Amino acid sequence: MQSAPPGVIFDLDGVLTDTAELHYQCWQALADELGLPFDRQANEALRGLSREESLAKFLGPRAAEFSEQQKLELARRKNEDYLRRVAGLTPADLAPGAAELLSELRRRGARLAVASASRNAAAVIDRLGIGPLLDVLVDGNEVERSKPDPQVFLRAAERLALPPRRCVVVEDAASGVDAALAAGMRVVGLGPPERVGRAHCVKPRLAELSADELLALLDG
Ligand code: G6P
Ligand code: MG
């Protein structure tokens, strides 16, 4: 019996594009306004978390000073700022090697998905111009449980019509690596081993990952 085609599921922010930096700039601006301690290192802890979880972590012990209404307003303003920055993205903001990798994987018959915690993923993909290369998008608007819960990846596999064991995930967040492992998928972690070391394969950046290496993870 012929096995199912391979599926490759990409996280978006910090994998196909460096929107992790845009998220950081928004949180930093808010931190400066509120007089909260924040820096790039603190931002690392927000990678892969939903907007609300990020806000809770961002406010830390000061969360108690804000009413639910005020917290909603902070999240809304952070997102408004983020969308302003997203509007400035162009295909030149794709991670180096991303367009070539997606095209090569398609050429080899892989089915491709993006699975992201972001509720702005469709806007980012649109600005980057990679919509036509993808078969499926599952974003934060259609899952109830965020990573490290496997729901977003299982939903992507389902929509690709593939079993989880035929899917490999590319992630930059610790919570995302854990979610992919919990989904029973192979995982490539992008970034420092302290962050993504639990993945089956670790690369510093997407440009150093080939279609061969990705697909070989599904062999055997
Ligand atoms: C991604 C990013 C997170 C971000 C989350 C929600 O997972 O890595 O930093 O908080 O998406 O994004 P959103 O665009 O919905 O605020
Ligand atoms: Mg990410």
mmCIF file of C-alpha atoms and ligand atoms in Angstrom:
data_model
loop_
_atom_site.group_PDB
_atom_site.id
_atom_site.type_symbol
_atom_site.label_atom_id
_atom_site.label_comp_id
_atom_site.label_asym_id
_atom_site.label_seq_id
_atom_site.Cartn_x
_atom_site.Cartn_y
_atom_site.Cartn_z
ATOM 1 C CA MET A 1 0.000 0.000 0.000
ATOM 2 C CA GLN A 2 1.338 3.438 -0.878
ATOM 3 C CA SER A 3 1.835 5.679 2.160
ATOM 4 C CA ALA A 4 0.086 9.042 2.460
ATOM 5 C CA PRO A 5 1.954 12.081 1.102
ATOM 6 C CA PRO A 6 4.058 14.048 3.563
ATOM 7 C CA GLY A 7 2.603 17.053 5.363
ATOM 8 C CA VAL A 8 4.698 19.988 6.540
ATOM 9 C CA ILE A 9 3.108 22.313 9.092
ATOM 10 C CA PHE A 10 4.805 25.647 9.679
ATOM 11 C CA ASP A 11 4.354 27.928 12.631
ATOM 12 C CA LEU A 12 4.184 31.504 11.287
ATOM 13 C CA ASP A 13 5.561 34.127 13.711
ATOM 14 C CA GLY A 14 9.303 33.623 14.150
ATOM 15 C CA VAL A 15 9.447 30.842 11.523
ATOM 16 C CA LEU A 16 8.289 32.083 8.109
ATOM 17 C CA THR A 17 8.819 35.731 9.094
ATOM 18 C CA ASP A 18 10.284 37.655 12.001
ATOM 19 C CA THR A 19 7.018 39.043 13.350
ATOM 20 C CA ALA A 20 8.354 38.018 16.777
ATOM 21 C CA GLU A 21 10.298 41.307 16.525
ATOM 22 C CA LEU A 22 7.115 43.260 15.691
ATOM 23 C CA HIS A 23 5.301 41.712 18.662
ATOM 24 C CA TYR A 24 8.304 42.705 20.791
ATOM 25 C CA GLN A 25 8.200 46.333 19.623
ATOM 26 C CA CYS A 26 4.501 46.579 20.521
ATOM 27 C CA TRP A 27 4.957 45.105 24.005
ATOM 28 C CA GLN A 28 8.011 47.313 24.604
ATOM 29 C CA ALA A 29 6.057 50.466 23.685
ATOM 30 C CA LEU A 30 3.283 49.452 26.100
ATOM 31 C CA ALA A 31 5.806 48.608 28.838
ATOM 32 C CA ASP A 32 7.437 52.038 28.493
ATOM 33 C CA GLU A 33 4.053 53.719 28.764
ATOM 34 C CA LEU A 34 3.020 51.721 31.856
ATOM 35 C CA GLY A 35 6.455 51.867 33.474
ATOM 36 C CA LEU A 36 6.798 48.077 33.423
ATOM 37 C CA PRO A 37 10.188 46.369 33.265
ATOM 38 C CA PHE A 38 10.513 44.672 29.851
ATOM 39 C CA ASP A 39 13.218 43.801 27.345
ATOM 40 C CA ARG A 40 13.974 41.382 24.494
ATOM 41 C CA GLN A 41 14.745 38.613 26.948
ATOM 42 C CA ALA A 42 11.392 39.034 28.712
ATOM 43 C CA ASN A 43 9.752 38.948 25.283
ATOM 44 C CA GLU A 44 11.239 35.484 24.671
ATOM 45 C CA ALA A 45 8.845 34.081 27.278
ATOM 46 C CA LEU A 46 5.877 35.279 25.156
ATOM 47 C CA ARG A 47 6.822 33.342 22.008
ATOM 48 C CA GLY A 48 3.969 31.104 20.898
ATOM 49 C CA LEU A 49 1.555 32.223 23.647
ATOM 50 C CA SER A 50 -1.895 33.571 22.822
ATOM 51 C CA ARG A 51 -2.514 37.333 23.074
ATOM 52 C CA GLU A 52 -4.278 37.001 26.440
ATOM 53 C CA GLU A 53 -1.645 34.674 27.903
ATOM 54 C CA SER A 54 1.046 37.058 26.668
ATOM 55 C CA LEU A 55 -0.661 40.011 28.359
ATOM 56 C CA ALA A 56 -0.931 38.117 31.664
ATOM 57 C CA LYS A 57 2.769 37.243 31.550
ATOM 58 C CA PHE A 58 3.664 40.764 30.415
ATOM 59 C CA LEU A 59 1.832 42.386 33.366
ATOM 60 C CA GLY A 60 3.173 39.829 35.838
ATOM 61 C CA PRO A 61 2.459 40.747 39.469
ATOM 62 C CA ARG A 62 1.019 44.106 38.320
ATOM 63 C CA ALA A 63 -1.920 42.327 36.641
ATOM 64 C CA ALA A 64 -3.897 42.781 39.874
ATOM 65 C CA GLU A 65 -3.860 46.586 39.366
ATOM 66 C CA PHE A 66 -5.979 46.329 36.209
ATOM 67 C CA SER A 67 -9.667 45.499 35.862
ATOM 68 C CA GLU A 68 -10.791 42.946 33.241
ATOM 69 C CA GLN A 69 -12.042 45.864 31.144
ATOM 70 C CA GLN A 70 -8.664 47.625 31.325
ATOM 71 C CA LYS A 71 -6.854 44.417 30.374
ATOM 72 C CA LEU A 72 -9.114 43.974 27.351
ATOM 73 C CA GLU A 73 -8.312 47.553 26.378
ATOM 74 C CA LEU A 74 -4.539 46.956 26.716
ATOM 75 C CA ALA A 75 -4.781 43.842 24.526
ATOM 76 C CA ARG A 76 -6.843 45.779 21.982
ATOM 77 C CA ARG A 77 -4.319 48.614 21.834
ATOM 78 C CA LYS A 78 -1.369 46.236 21.542
ATOM 79 C CA ASN A 79 -3.126 44.543 18.648
ATOM 80 C CA GLU A 80 -3.960 47.827 16.933
ATOM 81 C CA ASP A 81 -0.268 48.749 17.074
ATOM 82 C CA TYR A 82 0.691 45.274 15.775
ATOM 83 C CA LEU A 83 -1.720 45.524 12.830
ATOM 84 C CA ARG A 84 -0.241 48.924 11.914
ATOM 85 C CA ARG A 85 3.179 47.284 11.769
ATOM 86 C CA VAL A 86 1.855 44.243 9.869
ATOM 87 C CA ALA A 87 0.454 46.586 7.208
ATOM 88 C CA GLY A 88 4.059 47.539 6.400
ATOM 89 C CA LEU A 89 5.146 43.938 5.698
ATOM 90 C CA THR A 90 6.007 42.916 2.136
ATOM 91 C CA PRO A 91 7.217 39.668 0.514
ATOM 92 C CA ALA A 92 10.759 40.925 1.284
ATOM 93 C CA ASP A 93 9.974 40.228 4.966
ATOM 94 C CA LEU A 94 9.690 36.489 4.364
ATOM 95 C CA ALA A 95 12.430 34.630 6.254
ATOM 96 C CA PRO A 96 15.454 33.985 4.006
ATOM 97 C CA GLY A 97 14.952 30.686 2.173
ATOM 98 C CA ALA A 98 11.230 30.425 3.023
ATOM 99 C CA ALA A 99 9.798 30.894 -0.482
ATOM 100 C CA GLU A 100 12.333 28.443 -1.973
ATOM 101 C CA LEU A 101 11.638 25.847 0.735
ATOM 102 C CA LEU A 102 7.856 26.063 0.325
ATOM 103 C CA SER A 103 8.131 25.775 -3.470
ATOM 104 C CA GLU A 104 10.541 22.831 -3.283
ATOM 105 C CA LEU A 105 8.297 20.994 -0.818
ATOM 106 C CA ARG A 106 5.302 21.505 -3.096
ATOM 107 C CA ARG A 107 7.323 20.265 -6.065
ATOM 108 C CA ARG A 108 7.975 17.076 -4.095
ATOM 109 C CA GLY A 109 4.280 16.528 -3.449
ATOM 110 C CA ALA A 110 4.145 17.626 0.188
ATOM 111 C CA ARG A 111 0.949 19.191 1.525
ATOM 112 C CA LEU A 112 1.636 22.451 3.317
ATOM 113 C CA ALA A 113 -0.063 24.166 6.239
ATOM 114 C CA VAL A 114 0.456 27.083 8.580
ATOM 115 C CA ALA A 115 -0.691 26.500 12.170
ATOM 116 C CA SER A 116 -0.441 29.638 14.308
ATOM 117 C CA ALA A 117 -1.707 30.878 17.661
ATOM 118 C CA SER A 118 -2.135 34.315 16.089
ATOM 119 C CA ARG A 119 -5.544 35.675 15.209
ATOM 120 C CA ASN A 120 -3.775 37.899 12.658
ATOM 121 C CA ALA A 121 -2.168 35.053 10.692
ATOM 122 C CA ALA A 122 -4.294 35.539 7.545
ATOM 123 C CA ALA A 123 -3.287 39.232 7.337
ATOM 124 C CA VAL A 124 0.410 38.375 7.743
ATOM 125 C CA ILE A 125 0.261 35.618 5.102
ATOM 126 C CA ASP A 126 -1.521 37.986 2.757
ATOM 127 C CA ARG A 127 1.176 40.678 3.162
ATOM 128 C CA LEU A 128 3.941 38.093 2.643
ATOM 129 C CA GLY A 129 2.236 36.832 -0.520
ATOM 130 C CA ILE A 130 2.585 33.121 0.304
ATOM 131 C CA GLY A 131 -1.120 32.227 0.332
ATOM 132 C CA PRO A 132 -0.942 30.434 -3.037
ATOM 133 C CA LEU A 133 1.822 28.124 -1.729
ATOM 134 C CA LEU A 134 -0.249 26.881 1.218
ATOM 135 C CA ASP A 135 -3.003 24.261 1.296
ATOM 136 C CA VAL A 136 -4.292 25.009 4.773
ATOM 137 C CA LEU A 137 -4.258 27.750 7.432
ATOM 138 C CA VAL A 138 -5.342 27.060 11.008
ATOM 139 C CA ASP A 139 -5.071 30.123 13.245
ATOM 140 C CA GLY A 140 -5.984 31.378 16.701
ATOM 141 C CA ASN A 141 -9.530 32.159 15.556
ATOM 142 C CA GLU A 142 -10.438 28.504 15.187
ATOM 143 C CA VAL A 143 -8.871 26.787 18.193
ATOM 144 C CA GLU A 144 -9.926 27.023 21.812
ATOM 145 C CA ARG A 145 -6.731 25.707 23.400
ATOM 146 C CA SER A 146 -3.366 27.296 22.694
ATOM 147 C CA LYS A 147 0.041 25.610 22.434
ATOM 148 C CA PRO A 148 1.400 23.515 24.188
ATOM 149 C CA ASP A 149 -1.996 21.890 23.612
ATOM 150 C CA PRO A 150 -1.740 19.930 20.330
ATOM 151 C CA GLN A 151 -5.143 21.121 19.044
ATOM 152 C CA VAL A 152 -3.868 23.571 16.388
ATOM 153 C CA PHE A 153 -1.550 20.960 14.824
ATOM 154 C CA LEU A 154 -4.109 18.140 14.980
ATOM 155 C CA ARG A 155 -6.630 20.441 13.277
ATOM 156 C CA ALA A 156 -4.066 21.234 10.551
ATOM 157 C CA ALA A 157 -3.377 17.511 9.944
ATOM 158 C CA GLU A 158 -7.104 16.845 9.765
ATOM 159 C CA ARG A 159 -7.588 19.647 7.223
ATOM 160 C CA LEU A 160 -4.619 18.313 5.202
ATOM 161 C CA ALA A 161 -6.360 14.896 5.351
ATOM 162 C CA LEU A 162 -3.179 13.317 6.750
ATOM 163 C CA PRO A 163 -2.467 11.246 9.871
ATOM 164 C CA PRO A 164 -0.252 13.054 12.461
ATOM 165 C CA ARG A 165 2.573 10.549 11.917
ATOM 166 C CA ARG A 166 2.885 11.788 8.306
ATOM 167 C CA CYS A 167 3.351 15.403 9.467
ATOM 168 C CA VAL A 168 6.443 17.338 10.420
ATOM 169 C CA VAL A 169 6.169 20.680 12.223
ATOM 170 C CA VAL A 170 8.585 23.628 12.055
ATOM 171 C CA GLU A 171 8.467 25.743 15.250
ATOM 172 C CA ASP A 172 10.446 28.467 17.014
ATOM 173 C CA ALA A 173 8.699 28.375 20.434
ATOM 174 C CA ALA A 174 9.161 25.910 23.286
ATOM 175 C CA SER A 175 5.373 25.726 23.713
ATOM 176 C CA GLY A 176 5.037 24.971 19.977
ATOM 177 C CA VAL A 177 7.634 22.183 20.054
ATOM 178 C CA ASP A 178 5.783 20.624 22.987
ATOM 179 C CA ALA A 179 2.441 20.955 21.166
ATOM 180 C CA ALA A 180 3.810 19.198 18.070
ATOM 181 C CA LEU A 181 5.309 16.387 20.161
ATOM 182 C CA ALA A 182 1.977 15.985 21.976
ATOM 183 C CA ALA A 183 0.298 15.720 18.539
ATOM 184 C CA GLY A 184 2.549 12.746 17.729
ATOM 185 C CA MET A 185 4.370 14.615 14.954
ATOM 186 C CA ARG A 186 8.033 15.014 14.044
ATOM 187 C CA VAL A 187 9.402 18.473 14.927
ATOM 188 C CA VAL A 188 12.134 20.793 13.744
ATOM 189 C CA GLY A 189 12.982 23.497 16.288
ATOM 190 C CA LEU A 190 14.377 26.802 15.056
ATOM 191 C CA GLY A 191 16.541 28.725 17.510
ATOM 192 C CA PRO A 192 18.798 28.027 20.484
ATOM 193 C CA PRO A 193 18.750 24.496 21.968
ATOM 194 C CA GLU A 194 17.815 25.982 25.382
ATOM 195 C CA ARG A 195 14.523 27.000 23.742
ATOM 196 C CA VAL A 196 13.740 24.293 21.196
ATOM 197 C CA GLY A 197 16.068 21.454 22.264
ATOM 198 C CA ARG A 198 13.181 19.001 22.735
ATOM 199 C CA ALA A 199 12.616 18.914 18.942
ATOM 200 C CA HIS A 200 13.845 15.952 16.828
ATOM 201 C CA CYS A 201 16.094 18.291 14.870
ATOM 202 C CA VAL A 202 17.363 21.771 15.818
ATOM 203 C CA LYS A 203 18.499 24.469 13.385
ATOM 204 C CA PRO A 204 19.513 28.050 14.149
ATOM 205 C CA ARG A 205 17.305 29.421 11.357
ATOM 206 C CA LEU A 206 15.015 28.365 8.518
ATOM 207 C CA ALA A 207 17.634 29.092 5.825
ATOM 208 C CA GLU A 208 19.652 26.164 7.152
ATOM 209 C CA LEU A 209 16.838 23.655 6.732
ATOM 210 C CA SER A 210 16.498 21.780 3.423
ATOM 211 C CA ALA A 211 13.465 20.011 1.975
ATOM 212 C CA ASP A 212 15.543 16.794 2.070
ATOM 213 C CA GLU A 213 16.193 17.058 5.797
ATOM 214 C CA LEU A 214 12.581 17.886 6.541
ATOM 215 C CA LEU A 215 11.141 14.999 4.559
ATOM 216 C CA ALA A 216 13.772 12.540 5.856
ATOM 217 C CA LEU A 217 12.309 13.045 9.348
ATOM 218 C CA LEU A 218 9.194 11.211 8.153
ATOM 219 C CA ASP A 219 11.130 8.147 6.954
ATOM 220 C CA GLY A 220 11.107 5.005 9.025
HETATM 221 C C1 G6P B 1 2.141 33.887 17.932
HETATM 222 C C2 G6P B 1 3.294 34.678 18.536
HETATM 223 C C3 G6P B 1 2.934 35.228 19.889
HETATM 224 C C4 G6P B 1 1.604 35.968 19.844
HETATM 225 C C5 G6P B 1 0.519 35.015 19.368
HETATM 226 C C6 G6P B 1 -0.861 35.679 19.302
HETATM 227 O O1 G6P B 1 2.121 32.627 18.501
HETATM 228 O O2 G6P B 1 4.442 33.859 18.651
HETATM 229 O O3 G6P B 1 3.964 36.087 20.306
HETATM 230 O O4 G6P B 1 1.275 36.475 21.114
HETATM 231 O O5 G6P B 1 0.877 34.519 18.085
HETATM 232 O O6 G6P B 1 -0.851 36.594 18.256
HETATM 233 P P1 G6P B 1 -1.990 37.642 17.918
HETATM 234 O O7 G6P B 1 -1.565 38.141 16.561
HETATM 235 O O8 G6P B 1 -3.294 36.901 17.872
HETATM 236 O O9 G6P B 1 -1.962 38.668 18.971
HETATM 237 MG MG MG B 2 6.396 31.190 16.528
#
